[in-house]
Short mmCIF file of C-alpha atoms in Angstrom, two decimals:
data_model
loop_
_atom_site.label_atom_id
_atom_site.label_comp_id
_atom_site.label_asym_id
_atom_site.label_seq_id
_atom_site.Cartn_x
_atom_site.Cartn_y
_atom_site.Cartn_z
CA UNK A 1 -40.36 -46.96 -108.34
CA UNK A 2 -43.10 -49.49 -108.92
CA UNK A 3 -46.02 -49.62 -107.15
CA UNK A 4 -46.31 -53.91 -106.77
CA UNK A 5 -42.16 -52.69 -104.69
CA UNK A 6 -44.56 -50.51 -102.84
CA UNK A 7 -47.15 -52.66 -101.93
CA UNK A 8 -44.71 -55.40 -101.26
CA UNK A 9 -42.48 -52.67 -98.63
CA UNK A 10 -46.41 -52.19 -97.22
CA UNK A 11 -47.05 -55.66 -97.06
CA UNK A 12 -44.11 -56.58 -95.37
CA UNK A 13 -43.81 -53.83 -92.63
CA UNK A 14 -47.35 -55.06 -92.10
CA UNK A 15 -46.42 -59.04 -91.64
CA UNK A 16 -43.20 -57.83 -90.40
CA UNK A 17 -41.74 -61.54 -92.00
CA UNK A 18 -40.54 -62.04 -95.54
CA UNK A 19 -42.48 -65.46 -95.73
CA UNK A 20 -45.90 -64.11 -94.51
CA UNK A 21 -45.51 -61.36 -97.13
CA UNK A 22 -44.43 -63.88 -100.15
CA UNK A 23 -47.86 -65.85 -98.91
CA UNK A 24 -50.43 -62.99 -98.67
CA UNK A 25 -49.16 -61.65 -102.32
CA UNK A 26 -49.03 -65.40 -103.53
CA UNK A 27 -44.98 -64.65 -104.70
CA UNK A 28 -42.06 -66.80 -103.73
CA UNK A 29 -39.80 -65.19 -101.23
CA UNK A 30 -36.90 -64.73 -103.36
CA UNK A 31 -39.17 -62.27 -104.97
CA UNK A 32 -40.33 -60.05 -102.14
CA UNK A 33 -36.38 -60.00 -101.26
CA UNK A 34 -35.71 -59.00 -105.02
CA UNK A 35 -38.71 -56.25 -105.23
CA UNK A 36 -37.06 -54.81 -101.31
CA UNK A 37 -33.97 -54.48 -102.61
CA UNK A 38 -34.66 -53.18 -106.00
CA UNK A 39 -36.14 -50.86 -104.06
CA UNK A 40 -33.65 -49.96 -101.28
CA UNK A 41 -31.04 -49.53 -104.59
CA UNK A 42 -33.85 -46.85 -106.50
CA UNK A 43 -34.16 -44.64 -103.53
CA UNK A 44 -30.29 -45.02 -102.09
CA UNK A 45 -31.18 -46.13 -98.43
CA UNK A 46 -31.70 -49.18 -96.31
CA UNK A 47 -35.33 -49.69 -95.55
CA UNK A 48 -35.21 -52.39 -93.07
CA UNK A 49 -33.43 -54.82 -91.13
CA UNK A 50 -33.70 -58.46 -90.07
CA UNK A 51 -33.96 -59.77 -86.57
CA UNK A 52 -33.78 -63.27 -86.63
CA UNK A 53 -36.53 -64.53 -88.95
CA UNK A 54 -38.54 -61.02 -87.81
CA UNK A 55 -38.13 -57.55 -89.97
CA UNK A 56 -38.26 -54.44 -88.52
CA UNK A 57 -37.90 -51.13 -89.89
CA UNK A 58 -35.41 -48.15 -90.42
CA UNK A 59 -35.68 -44.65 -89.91
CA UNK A 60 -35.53 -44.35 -93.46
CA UNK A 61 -38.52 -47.36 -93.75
CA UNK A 62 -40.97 -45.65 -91.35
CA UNK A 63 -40.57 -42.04 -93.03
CA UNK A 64 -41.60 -43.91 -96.04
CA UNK A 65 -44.16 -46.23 -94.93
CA UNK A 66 -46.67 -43.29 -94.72
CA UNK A 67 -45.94 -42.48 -98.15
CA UNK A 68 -46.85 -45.52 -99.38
CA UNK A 69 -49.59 -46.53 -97.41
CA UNK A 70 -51.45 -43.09 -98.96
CA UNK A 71 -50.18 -43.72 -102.63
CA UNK A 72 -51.46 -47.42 -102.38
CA UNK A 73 -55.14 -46.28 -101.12
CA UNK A 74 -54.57 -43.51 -103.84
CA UNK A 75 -54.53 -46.47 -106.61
CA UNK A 76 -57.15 -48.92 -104.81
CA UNK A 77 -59.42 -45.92 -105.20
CA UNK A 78 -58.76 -45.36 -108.18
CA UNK A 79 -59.00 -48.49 -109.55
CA UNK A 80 -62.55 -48.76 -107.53
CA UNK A 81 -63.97 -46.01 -109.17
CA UNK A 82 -62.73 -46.92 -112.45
CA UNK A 83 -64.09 -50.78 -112.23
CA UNK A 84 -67.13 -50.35 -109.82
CA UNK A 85 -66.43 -53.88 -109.31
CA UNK A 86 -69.42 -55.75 -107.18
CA UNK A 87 -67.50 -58.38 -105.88
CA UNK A 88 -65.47 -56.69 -103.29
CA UNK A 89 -61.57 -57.28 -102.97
CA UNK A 90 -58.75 -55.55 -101.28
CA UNK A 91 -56.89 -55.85 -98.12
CA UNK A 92 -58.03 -54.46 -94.62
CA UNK A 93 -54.91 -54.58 -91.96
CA UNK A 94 -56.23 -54.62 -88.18
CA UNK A 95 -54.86 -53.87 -85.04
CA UNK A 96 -56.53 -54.76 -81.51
CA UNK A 97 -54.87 -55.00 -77.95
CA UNK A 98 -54.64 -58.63 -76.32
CA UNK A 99 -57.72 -59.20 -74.44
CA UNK A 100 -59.64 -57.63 -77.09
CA UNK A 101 -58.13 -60.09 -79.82
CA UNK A 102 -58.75 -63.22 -77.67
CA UNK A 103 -62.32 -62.61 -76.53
CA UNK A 104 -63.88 -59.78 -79.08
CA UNK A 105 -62.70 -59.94 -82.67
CA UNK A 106 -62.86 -64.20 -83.36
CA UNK A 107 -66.42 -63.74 -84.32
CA UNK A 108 -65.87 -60.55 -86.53
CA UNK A 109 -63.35 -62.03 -88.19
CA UNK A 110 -65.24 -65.23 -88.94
CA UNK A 111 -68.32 -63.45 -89.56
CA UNK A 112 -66.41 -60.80 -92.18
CA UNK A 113 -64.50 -63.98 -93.63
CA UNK A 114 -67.62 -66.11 -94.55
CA UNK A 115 -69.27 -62.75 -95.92
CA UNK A 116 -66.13 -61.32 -98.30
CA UNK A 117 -63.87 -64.38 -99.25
CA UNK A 118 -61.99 -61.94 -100.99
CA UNK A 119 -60.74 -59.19 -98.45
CA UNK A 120 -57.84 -60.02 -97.34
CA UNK A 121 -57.04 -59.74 -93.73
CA UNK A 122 -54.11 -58.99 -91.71
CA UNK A 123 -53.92 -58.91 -88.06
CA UNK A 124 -51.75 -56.86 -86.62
CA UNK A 125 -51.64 -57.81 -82.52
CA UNK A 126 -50.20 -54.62 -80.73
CA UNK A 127 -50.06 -53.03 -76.64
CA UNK A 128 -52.42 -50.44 -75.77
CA UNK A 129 -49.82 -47.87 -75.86
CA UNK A 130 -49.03 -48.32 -79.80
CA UNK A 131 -52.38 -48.55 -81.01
CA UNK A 132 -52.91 -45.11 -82.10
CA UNK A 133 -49.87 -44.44 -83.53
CA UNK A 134 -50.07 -47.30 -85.44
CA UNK A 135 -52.87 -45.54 -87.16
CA UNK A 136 -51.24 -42.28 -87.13
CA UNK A 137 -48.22 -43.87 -88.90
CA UNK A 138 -50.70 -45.75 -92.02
CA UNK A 139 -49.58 -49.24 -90.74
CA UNK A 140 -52.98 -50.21 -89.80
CA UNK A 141 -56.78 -49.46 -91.73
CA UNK A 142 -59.14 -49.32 -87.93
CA UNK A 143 -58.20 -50.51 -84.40
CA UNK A 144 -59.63 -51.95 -81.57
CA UNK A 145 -59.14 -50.73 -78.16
CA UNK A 146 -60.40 -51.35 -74.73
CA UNK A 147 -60.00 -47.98 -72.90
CA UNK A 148 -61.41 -44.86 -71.83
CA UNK A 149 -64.15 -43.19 -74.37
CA UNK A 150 -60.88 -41.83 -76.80
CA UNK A 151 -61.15 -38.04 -77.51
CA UNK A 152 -58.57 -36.89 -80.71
CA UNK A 153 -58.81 -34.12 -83.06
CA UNK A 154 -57.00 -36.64 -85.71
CA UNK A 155 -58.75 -40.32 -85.48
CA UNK A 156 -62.23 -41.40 -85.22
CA UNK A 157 -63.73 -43.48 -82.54
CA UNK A 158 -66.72 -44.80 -82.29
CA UNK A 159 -68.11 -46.93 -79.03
CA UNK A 160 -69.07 -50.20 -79.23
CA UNK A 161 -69.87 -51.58 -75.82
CA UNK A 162 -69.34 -51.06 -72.32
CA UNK A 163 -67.43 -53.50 -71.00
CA UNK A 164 -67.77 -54.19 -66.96
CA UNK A 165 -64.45 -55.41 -64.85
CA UNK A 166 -64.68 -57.64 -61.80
CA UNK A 167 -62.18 -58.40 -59.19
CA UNK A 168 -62.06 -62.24 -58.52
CA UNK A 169 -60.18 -64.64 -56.90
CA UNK A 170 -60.38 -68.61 -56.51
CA UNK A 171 -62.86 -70.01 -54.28
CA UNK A 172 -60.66 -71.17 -51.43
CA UNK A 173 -59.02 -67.51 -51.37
CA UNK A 174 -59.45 -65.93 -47.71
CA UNK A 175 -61.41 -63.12 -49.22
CA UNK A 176 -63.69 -65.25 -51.39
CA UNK A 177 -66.80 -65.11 -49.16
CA UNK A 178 -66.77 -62.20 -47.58
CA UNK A 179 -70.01 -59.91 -48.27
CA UNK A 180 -68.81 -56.57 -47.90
CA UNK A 181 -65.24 -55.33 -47.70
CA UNK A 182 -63.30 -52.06 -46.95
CA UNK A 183 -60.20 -50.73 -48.12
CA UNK A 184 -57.92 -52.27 -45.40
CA UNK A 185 -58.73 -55.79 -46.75
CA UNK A 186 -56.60 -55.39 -49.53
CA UNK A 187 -53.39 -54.64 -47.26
CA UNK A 188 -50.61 -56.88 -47.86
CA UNK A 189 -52.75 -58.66 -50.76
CA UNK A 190 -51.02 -59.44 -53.66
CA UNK A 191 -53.35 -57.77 -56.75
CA UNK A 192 -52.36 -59.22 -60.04
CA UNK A 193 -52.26 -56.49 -63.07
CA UNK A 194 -51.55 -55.99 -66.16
CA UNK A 195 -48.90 -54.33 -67.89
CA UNK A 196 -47.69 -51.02 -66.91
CA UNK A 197 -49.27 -48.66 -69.23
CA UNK A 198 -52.27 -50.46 -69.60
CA UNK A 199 -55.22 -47.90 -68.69
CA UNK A 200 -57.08 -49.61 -66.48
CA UNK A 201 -54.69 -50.70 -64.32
CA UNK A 202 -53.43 -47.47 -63.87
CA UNK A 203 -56.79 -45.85 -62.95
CA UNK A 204 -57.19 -49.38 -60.70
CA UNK A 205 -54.46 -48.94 -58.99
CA UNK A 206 -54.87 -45.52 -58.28
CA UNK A 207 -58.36 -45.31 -56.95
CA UNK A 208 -57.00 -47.93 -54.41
CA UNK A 209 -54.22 -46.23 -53.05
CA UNK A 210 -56.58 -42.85 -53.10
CA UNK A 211 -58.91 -44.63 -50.53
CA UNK A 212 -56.02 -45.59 -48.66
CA UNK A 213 -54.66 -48.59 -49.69
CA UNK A 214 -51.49 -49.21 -48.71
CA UNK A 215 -48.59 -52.73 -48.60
CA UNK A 216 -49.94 -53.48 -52.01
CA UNK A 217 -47.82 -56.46 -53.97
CA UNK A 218 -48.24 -56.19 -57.59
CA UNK A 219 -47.62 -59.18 -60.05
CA UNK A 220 -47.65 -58.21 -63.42
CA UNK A 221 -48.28 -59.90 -66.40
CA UNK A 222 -48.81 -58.99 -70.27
CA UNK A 223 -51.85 -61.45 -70.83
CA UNK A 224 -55.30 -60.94 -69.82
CA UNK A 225 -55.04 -65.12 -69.24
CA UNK A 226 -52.26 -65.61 -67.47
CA UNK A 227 -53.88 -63.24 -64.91
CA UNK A 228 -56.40 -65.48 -65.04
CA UNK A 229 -54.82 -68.74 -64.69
CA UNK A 230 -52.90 -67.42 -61.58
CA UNK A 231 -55.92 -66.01 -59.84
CA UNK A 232 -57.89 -69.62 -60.60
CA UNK A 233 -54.96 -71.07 -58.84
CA UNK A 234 -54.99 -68.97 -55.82
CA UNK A 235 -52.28 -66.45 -56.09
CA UNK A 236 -53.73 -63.30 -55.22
CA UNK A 237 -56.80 -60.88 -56.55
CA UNK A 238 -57.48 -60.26 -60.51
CA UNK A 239 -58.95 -57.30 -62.43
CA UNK A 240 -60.79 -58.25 -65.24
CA UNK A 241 -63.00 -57.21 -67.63
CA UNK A 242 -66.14 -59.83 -67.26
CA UNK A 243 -66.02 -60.73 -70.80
CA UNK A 244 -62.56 -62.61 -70.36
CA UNK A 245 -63.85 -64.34 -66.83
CA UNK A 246 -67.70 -65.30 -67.84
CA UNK A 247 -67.47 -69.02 -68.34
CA UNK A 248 -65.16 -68.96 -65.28
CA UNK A 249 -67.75 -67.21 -63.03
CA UNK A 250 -70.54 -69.23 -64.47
CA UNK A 251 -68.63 -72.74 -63.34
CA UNK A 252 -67.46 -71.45 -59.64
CA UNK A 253 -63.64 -71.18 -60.90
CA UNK A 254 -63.40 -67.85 -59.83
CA UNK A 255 -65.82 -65.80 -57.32
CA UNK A 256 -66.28 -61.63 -57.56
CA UNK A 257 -65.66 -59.76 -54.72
CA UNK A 258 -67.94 -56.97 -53.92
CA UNK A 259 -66.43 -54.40 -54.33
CA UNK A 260 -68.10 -51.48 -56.26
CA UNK A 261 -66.04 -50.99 -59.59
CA UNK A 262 -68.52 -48.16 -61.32
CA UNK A 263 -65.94 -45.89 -61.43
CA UNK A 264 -64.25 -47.59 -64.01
CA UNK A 265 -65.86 -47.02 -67.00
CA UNK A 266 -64.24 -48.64 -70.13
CA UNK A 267 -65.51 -49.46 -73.16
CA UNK A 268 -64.97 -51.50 -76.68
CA UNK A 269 -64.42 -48.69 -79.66
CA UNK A 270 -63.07 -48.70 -82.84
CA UNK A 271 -61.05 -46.26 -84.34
CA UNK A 272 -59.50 -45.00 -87.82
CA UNK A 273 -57.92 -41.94 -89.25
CA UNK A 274 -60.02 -39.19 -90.25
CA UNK A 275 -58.36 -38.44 -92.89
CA UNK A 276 -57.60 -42.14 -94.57
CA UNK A 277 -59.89 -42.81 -97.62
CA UNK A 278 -62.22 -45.40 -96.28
CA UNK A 279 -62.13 -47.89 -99.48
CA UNK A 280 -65.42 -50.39 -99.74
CA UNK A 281 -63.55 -52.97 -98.53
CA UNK A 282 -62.72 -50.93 -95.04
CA UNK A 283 -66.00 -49.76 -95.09
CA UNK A 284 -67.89 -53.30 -95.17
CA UNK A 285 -65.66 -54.31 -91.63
CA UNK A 286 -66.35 -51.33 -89.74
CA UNK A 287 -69.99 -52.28 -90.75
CA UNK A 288 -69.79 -55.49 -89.82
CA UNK A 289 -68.07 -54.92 -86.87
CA UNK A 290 -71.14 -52.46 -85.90
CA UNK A 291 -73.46 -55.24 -86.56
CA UNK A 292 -71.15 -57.82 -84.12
CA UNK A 293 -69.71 -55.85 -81.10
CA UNK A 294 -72.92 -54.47 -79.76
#
């Protein structure tokens, strides 16, 4: 066993596409499918499977993918502290839920680009629900979630921001300007949420029906925009967090209701596993994440 077959299994559970993974280790893909199997054919099981032009996993690929994600960090930090190289190099695989990726990490990742050319990035989109195990499993380095302060004996988290949600609608929506409301208002109002298991719409949806809401018609999507493209259009009342609705407010597009939301109290943090070796490379993001989402 080699360790470039490991870092190209690593690589390509992270990309989850053969191409992707030929690109970030600048091989042709005949190669990463030559290194896979040379591998698969050493240790006597299939490691993965192809879906199309996707790759997912085995059981026998996710038992090792822990393996190899600590053996890898073993050898980057190794090789650090044998080179004490200045220039800093390396490869730093993130994971952040949807509305955090489209209106939060853009300017990071720009920022961290211009300021290490080298580290390599890899962005690993995944649902709220996945996020930590994704860490618990090695297949990401830190994550980004949008959630209740986390508590865990096992990962790190550390607050960024608060982040305040809104409920708007469009401007022509019966609601729209009304200065006070009460719980019956929302009776037979179609609320558009996010995905089930999403955290704030559960605790959303429950502190309505605990005041007594009641007829409620859910539409459901899995993007923080398309919930706001179909409130902008009139189709029934949004939760939000404000920093995916600002320009919207700011040009009359969509109106807040007033209703009082300080229950809800959710917040930007970052998270990795307490026991991962935290290489330089790692350790410049998280710092210039600190220095971005404050």
């Amino acid at each position: 066993m080699e360790i470039r077959q490991l870092k190209t299994f690593w690589t390509l559970a992270s990309t989850c596409s053969f191409s992707r993974t030929a690109e970030v280790l600048n091989y042709v893909p005949s190669t990463v499918t030559m290194q896979i199997k040379a591998l698969e054919e050493e240790l006597g099981v299939k490691l993965l499977d192809r879906w199309g032009k996707s790759v997912v996993l085995t059981d026998a690929g996710h038992q090792l993918l822990p393996y190899a994600n600590k053996i890898l960090n073993d050898v980057e930090e190794a090789r650090y502290v044998s080179s004490q190289s200045e220039e800093l190099t390396g490869t730093v695989i993130i994971g952040a839920d949807e509305v955090l990726c489209t209106y939060r990490l853009p300017a990071l990742l720009r920022l961290f680009r211009e300021r290490y050319p080298h580290v390599r990035l890899l962005f690993r989109p995944l649902s709220s629900d996945n996020l930590k195990q994704s860490l618990r499993e090695g297949n990401v380095d830190v994550v980004f979630m949008l959630d209740e302060p986390v508590i865990s004996t096992d990962l790190h988290a550390e607050l960024l921001m608060d982040e305040p949600f809104l409920m708007v609608v469009s401007p022509d929506h019966s609601l729209a300007t009304r200065s006070t409301l009460g719980i019956e208002d929302f009776n037979r109002e179609q609320i558009i949420l996010s995905e089930k298991g999403c955290s704030y719409r559960t605790f959303f949806y429950r502190t309505l029906l605990r005041k007594g809401a009641d007829s409620l018609t859910e539409l459901e999507f899995n993007s923080a925009e398309a919930i706001k493209q179909c409130a902008m259009v009139g189709l029934g009342i949004a939760l939000l967090p404000e920093m995916a609705i600002k320009g919207e407010m700011e040009r009359g597009e969509l109106i807040a209701l007033p209703w009082d939301l300080s229950e809800i109290r959710f917040t930007t943090q970052m998270l990795w596993h307490q026991e991962k070796w935290i290489s330089p490379s790692m350790r410049a993001f998280i710092e210039s994440a600190r220095n971005v989402l404050k």
